[in-house]
């Protein structure tokens, strides 16, 4: 991958994650005085006369207001929120199913607070029961992620470790909840 196409985290002036752009785009924003480099993280680009920081995080010099619609509930969103980890046995796997904590036929909703990622064997074992009835414990309580755009950032967080402190909800590998 060319350096100029690497992803850069764009923060609002108030340090809230706003977007992801390329190094190329970040150079333009910084060059025009619209953003500052917050973290280099990628080394330097040499030109015959100068040395340029290659940003991994930039911050806009002005505040952008954006509406924040609620996140839609898709399988992928739930798996991302749960970090591809079964919420019953804590196994990390891509082979996941959606589990309704309170089963649908018992009135459980298809919403963030009632849907978790579960591996096939846990889902099979739990069947149509509540966790209590099945004597299974959730790794953590399901929750609504605060940002609808968390999908924008989460796929990068495994590799872009320096982004994590700016993206709410990432708190290491202990599987803890959002603040
Ligand atoms: Zn499991």
GROMACS .gro file of C-alpha atoms and ligand atoms in nm, residues 86 88-89 119 121-122, ligand 1:
model
    7
   86UNK     CA    1  -1.871  -1.495   2.166
   88UNK     CA    2  -2.095  -1.645   2.641
   89UNK     CA    3  -1.770  -1.839   2.618
  119UNK     CA    4  -2.059  -1.884   1.866
  121UNK     CA    5  -2.214  -2.407   2.002
  122UNK     CA    6  -2.315  -2.150   2.267
  180LIG    ZN1    7  -1.942  -1.943   2.267
   0.00000   0.00000   0.00000
